[in-house]
PDB file of C-alpha atoms in Angstrom:
ATOM      1  CA  MET A  24     -10.932   1.880  94.336  1.00 40.00           C
ATOM      2  CA  GLU A  25      -8.667  -0.823  92.980  1.00 43.00           C
ATOM      3  CA  ASN A  26      -8.580  -1.658  89.286  1.00 40.00           C
ATOM      4  CA  LEU A  27     -10.674  -4.798  88.734  1.00 45.00           C
ATOM      5  CA  THR A  28      -9.853  -5.375  85.071  1.00 46.00           C
ATOM      6  CA  VAL A  29      -8.401  -8.744  84.122  1.00 46.00           C
ATOM      7  CA  ASN A  30      -4.826  -8.918  82.914  1.00 49.00           C
ATOM      8  CA  PRO A  31      -4.951 -10.630  79.492  1.00 48.00           C
ATOM      9  CA  GLN A  32      -1.825 -12.596  80.462  1.00 49.00           C
ATOM     10  CA  GLU A  33      -3.741 -14.370  83.244  1.00 59.00           C
ATOM     11  CA  ALA A  34      -5.509 -17.683  82.811  1.00 73.00           C
ATOM     12  CA  ASN A  35      -9.053 -17.200  81.590  1.00 92.00           C
ATOM     13  CA  GLU A  36     -10.758 -20.113  83.339  1.00 94.00           C
ATOM     14  CA  LEU A  37     -13.320 -20.044  86.137  1.00 97.00           C
ATOM     15  CA  VAL A  38     -14.509 -23.031  88.166  1.00 98.00           C
ATOM     16  CA  VAL A  39     -17.673 -22.596  90.239  1.00 98.00           C
ATOM     17  CA  LEU A  40     -18.104 -25.179  93.001  1.00 98.00           C
ATOM     18  CA  TRP A  41     -21.782 -25.284  93.987  1.00 98.00           C
ATOM     19  CA  THR A  42     -22.578 -27.221  97.160  1.00 98.00           C
ATOM     20  CA  SER A  43     -25.438 -25.278  98.750  1.00 97.00           C
ATOM     21  CA  ALA A  44     -28.995 -26.595  98.772  1.00 97.00           C
ATOM     22  CA  ASP A  45     -30.260 -23.031  99.140  1.00 98.00           C
ATOM     23  CA  ARG A  46     -32.455 -22.312  96.104  1.00 98.00           C
ATOM     24  CA  GLU A  47     -32.161 -18.540  96.427  1.00 97.00           C
ATOM     25  CA  VAL A  48     -28.360 -18.767  96.467  1.00 97.00           C
ATOM     26  CA  ALA A  49     -28.576 -20.922  93.334  1.00 98.00           C
ATOM     27  CA  LEU A  50     -30.791 -18.488  91.423  1.00 97.00           C
ATOM     28  CA  LYS A  51     -29.492 -15.151  92.664  1.00 97.00           C
ATOM     29  CA  MET A  52     -25.777 -15.900  92.753  1.00 97.00           C
ATOM     30  CA  VAL A  53     -24.498 -19.246  91.444  1.00 98.00           C
ATOM     31  CA  PHE A  54     -26.515 -19.503  88.245  1.00 98.00           C
ATOM     32  CA  MET A  55     -26.701 -15.765  87.560  1.00 98.00           C
ATOM     33  CA  TYR A  56     -22.950 -15.238  87.855  1.00 98.00           C
ATOM     34  CA  THR A  57     -21.974 -18.468  86.090  1.00 98.00           C
ATOM     35  CA  PHE A  58     -24.271 -17.791  83.124  1.00 98.00           C
ATOM     36  CA  ASN A  59     -23.201 -14.157  82.792  1.00 98.00           C
ATOM     37  CA  ALA A  60     -19.521 -15.019  83.226  1.00 98.00           C
ATOM     38  CA  LYS A  61     -19.754 -17.170  80.113  1.00 98.00           C
ATOM     39  CA  THR A  62     -22.225 -15.254  77.949  1.00 98.00           C
ATOM     40  CA  LYS A  63     -20.720 -11.817  78.623  1.00 98.00           C
ATOM     41  CA  GLY A  64     -17.183 -13.084  78.070  1.00 97.00           C
ATOM     42  CA  TRP A  65     -15.913 -12.335  81.563  1.00 97.00           C
ATOM     43  CA  TRP A  66     -14.220 -15.747  81.459  1.00 97.00           C
ATOM     44  CA  GLU A  67     -13.394 -17.805  78.400  1.00 96.00           C
ATOM     45  CA  ASP A  68     -13.814 -21.208  80.051  1.00 96.00           C
ATOM     46  CA  VAL A  69     -16.449 -21.649  82.734  1.00 98.00           C
ATOM     47  CA  CYS A  70     -17.101 -24.889  84.595  1.00 98.00           C
ATOM     48  CA  LEU A  71     -19.871 -25.483  87.136  1.00 98.00           C
ATOM     49  CA  ILE A  72     -19.307 -28.373  89.548  1.00 98.00           C
ATOM     50  CA  VAL A  73     -22.490 -29.654  91.206  1.00 98.00           C
ATOM     51  CA  TRP A  74     -21.538 -31.269  94.510  1.00 98.00           C
ATOM     52  CA  GLY A  75     -23.418 -32.552  97.540  1.00 97.00           C
ATOM     53  CA  PRO A  76     -26.812 -31.096  98.476  1.00 98.00           C
ATOM     54  CA  SER A  77     -26.911 -28.895  95.366  1.00 98.00           C
ATOM     55  CA  SER A  78     -27.243 -32.025  93.232  1.00 98.00           C
ATOM     56  CA  LYS A  79     -30.384 -33.093  95.091  1.00 98.00           C
ATOM     57  CA  LEU A  80     -31.901 -29.604  94.767  1.00 98.00           C
ATOM     58  CA  LEU A  81     -31.146 -29.570  91.046  1.00 98.00           C
ATOM     59  CA  SER A  82     -32.725 -32.991  90.543  1.00 98.00           C
ATOM     60  CA  GLU A  83     -36.015 -31.721  92.029  1.00 98.00           C
ATOM     61  CA  ASP A  84     -36.297 -28.134  90.733  1.00 98.00           C
ATOM     62  CA  GLN A  85     -37.563 -27.612  87.173  1.00 98.00           C
ATOM     63  CA  GLU A  86     -36.739 -23.891  87.109  1.00 98.00           C
ATOM     64  CA  LEU A  87     -33.113 -24.626  88.009  1.00 98.00           C
ATOM     65  CA  GLN A  88     -33.051 -27.393  85.404  1.00 98.00           C
ATOM     66  CA  ALA A  89     -34.258 -24.979  82.709  1.00 98.00           C
ATOM     67  CA  TYR A  90     -31.652 -22.409  83.752  1.00 98.00           C
ATOM     68  CA  LEU A  91     -28.983 -25.108  83.694  1.00 98.00           C
ATOM     69  CA  ALA A  92     -29.987 -26.055  80.136  1.00 98.00           C
ATOM     70  CA  MET A  93     -29.405 -22.417  79.094  1.00 98.00           C
ATOM     71  CA  MET A  94     -25.959 -22.499  80.691  1.00 98.00           C
ATOM     72  CA  ILE A  95     -25.025 -25.721  78.907  1.00 98.00           C
ATOM     73  CA  GLU A  96     -26.298 -24.267  75.622  1.00 98.00           C
ATOM     74  CA  ALA A  97     -24.147 -21.175  76.217  1.00 98.00           C
ATOM     75  CA  GLY A  98     -21.052 -23.360  76.616  1.00 98.00           C
ATOM     76  CA  VAL A  99     -20.705 -23.727  80.377  1.00 98.00           C
ATOM     77  CA  GLU A 100     -19.176 -27.106  81.209  1.00 98.00           C
ATOM     78  CA  VAL A 101     -21.266 -28.780  83.923  1.00 98.00           C
ATOM     79  CA  VAL A 102     -20.105 -31.766  85.940  1.00 98.00           C
ATOM     80  CA  ALA A 103     -21.488 -33.423  89.063  1.00 98.00           C
ATOM     81  CA  CYS A 104     -19.915 -35.545  91.757  1.00 98.00           C
ATOM     82  CA  LYS A 105     -20.879 -39.191  91.206  1.00 98.00           C
ATOM     83  CA  ALA A 106     -20.360 -40.165  94.846  1.00 98.00           C
ATOM     84  CA  CYS A 107     -22.911 -37.496  95.792  1.00 97.00           C
ATOM     85  CA  THR A 108     -25.438 -38.288  93.069  1.00 98.00           C
ATOM     86  CA  ASP A 109     -25.203 -42.012  93.836  1.00 98.00           C
ATOM     87  CA  SER A 110     -25.825 -41.314  97.531  1.00 98.00           C
ATOM     88  CA  TYR A 111     -29.038 -39.449  96.626  1.00 98.00           C
ATOM     89  CA  GLY A 112     -30.041 -41.965  93.931  1.00 98.00           C
ATOM     90  CA  ILE A 113     -30.144 -39.245  91.251  1.00 98.00           C
ATOM     91  CA  THR A 114     -27.229 -40.055  88.941  1.00 98.00           C
ATOM     92  CA  ASN A 115     -29.461 -40.917  85.971  1.00 98.00           C
ATOM     93  CA  THR A 116     -31.617 -37.839  86.562  1.00 98.00           C
ATOM     94  CA  LEU A 117     -28.643 -35.500  86.295  1.00 98.00           C
ATOM     95  CA  GLU A 118     -27.155 -37.344  83.328  1.00 98.00           C
ATOM     96  CA  LYS A 119     -30.465 -36.877  81.487  1.00 98.00           C
ATOM     97  CA  LEU A 120     -30.060 -33.116  82.055  1.00 97.00           C
ATOM     98  CA  GLY A 121     -26.822 -33.209  80.066  1.00 97.00           C
ATOM     99  CA  ILE A 122     -24.515 -33.162  83.075  1.00 98.00           C
ATOM    100  CA  GLU A 123     -21.327 -35.213  83.056  1.00 98.00           C
ATOM    101  CA  VAL A 124     -21.427 -37.252  86.276  1.00 98.00           C
ATOM    102  CA  LYS A 125     -18.075 -38.540  87.543  1.00 98.00           C
ATOM    103  CA  TYR A 126     -16.072 -38.934  90.717  1.00 98.00           C
ATOM    104  CA  MET A 127     -14.759 -35.445  91.461  1.00 97.00           C
ATOM    105  CA  GLY A 128     -12.252 -35.810  94.297  1.00 96.00           C
ATOM    106  CA  GLN A 129      -9.201 -36.074  92.050  1.00 97.00           C
ATOM    107  CA  PRO A 130     -10.409 -33.540  89.429  1.00 96.00           C
ATOM    108  CA  LEU A 131     -11.083 -30.965  92.181  1.00 96.00           C
ATOM    109  CA  THR A 132      -7.653 -31.662  93.666  1.00 95.00           C
ATOM    110  CA  ASN A 133      -6.110 -31.061  90.236  1.00 95.00           C
ATOM    111  CA  ILE A 134      -8.008 -27.787  89.890  1.00 93.00           C
ATOM    112  CA  LEU A 135      -6.701 -26.623  93.261  1.00 93.00           C
ATOM    113  CA  LYS A 136      -3.134 -27.725  92.555  1.00 93.00           C
ATOM    114  CA  ARG A 137      -2.983 -25.811  89.287  1.00 89.00           C
ATOM    115  CA  ASP A 138      -4.179 -22.740  91.174  1.00 83.00           C
ATOM    116  CA  ALA A 139      -7.207 -22.194  88.939  1.00 88.00           C
ATOM    117  CA  LYS A 140      -9.715 -19.466  89.751  1.00 95.00           C
ATOM    118  CA  LEU A 141     -12.257 -21.206  91.995  1.00 96.00           C
ATOM    119  CA  ILE A 142     -15.360 -19.714  93.584  1.00 97.00           C
ATOM    120  CA  THR A 143     -17.541 -21.725  95.972  1.00 96.00           C
ATOM    121  CA  PHE A 144     -21.141 -21.494  97.138  1.00 94.00           C
TER     122      PHE A 144
END
């Protein structure tokens, strides 16, 4: 089995791009891994990007909102795509949850160009 330990010379930043409206995927993978990645020190900097249908799901689901609050409290940076939240009419709802809402096309492009560690769901 290959060695899965992280080389300390490597960048220590993880970006999680969450687009799925599947609640089970959110709870059992996206949120679980993102929260643990930060709180267990697997990654120093962890950013969750809420994009597309995931933003609508988050705006309607109180359990996900509570979990998200724990992630923010733990130091996970959370941002949402403004074009998406505007299209669903939920920008203010997500901002009230402590999420930075902004246009994400250029920031995501920058993340990809700098070859950051990116995982998508």
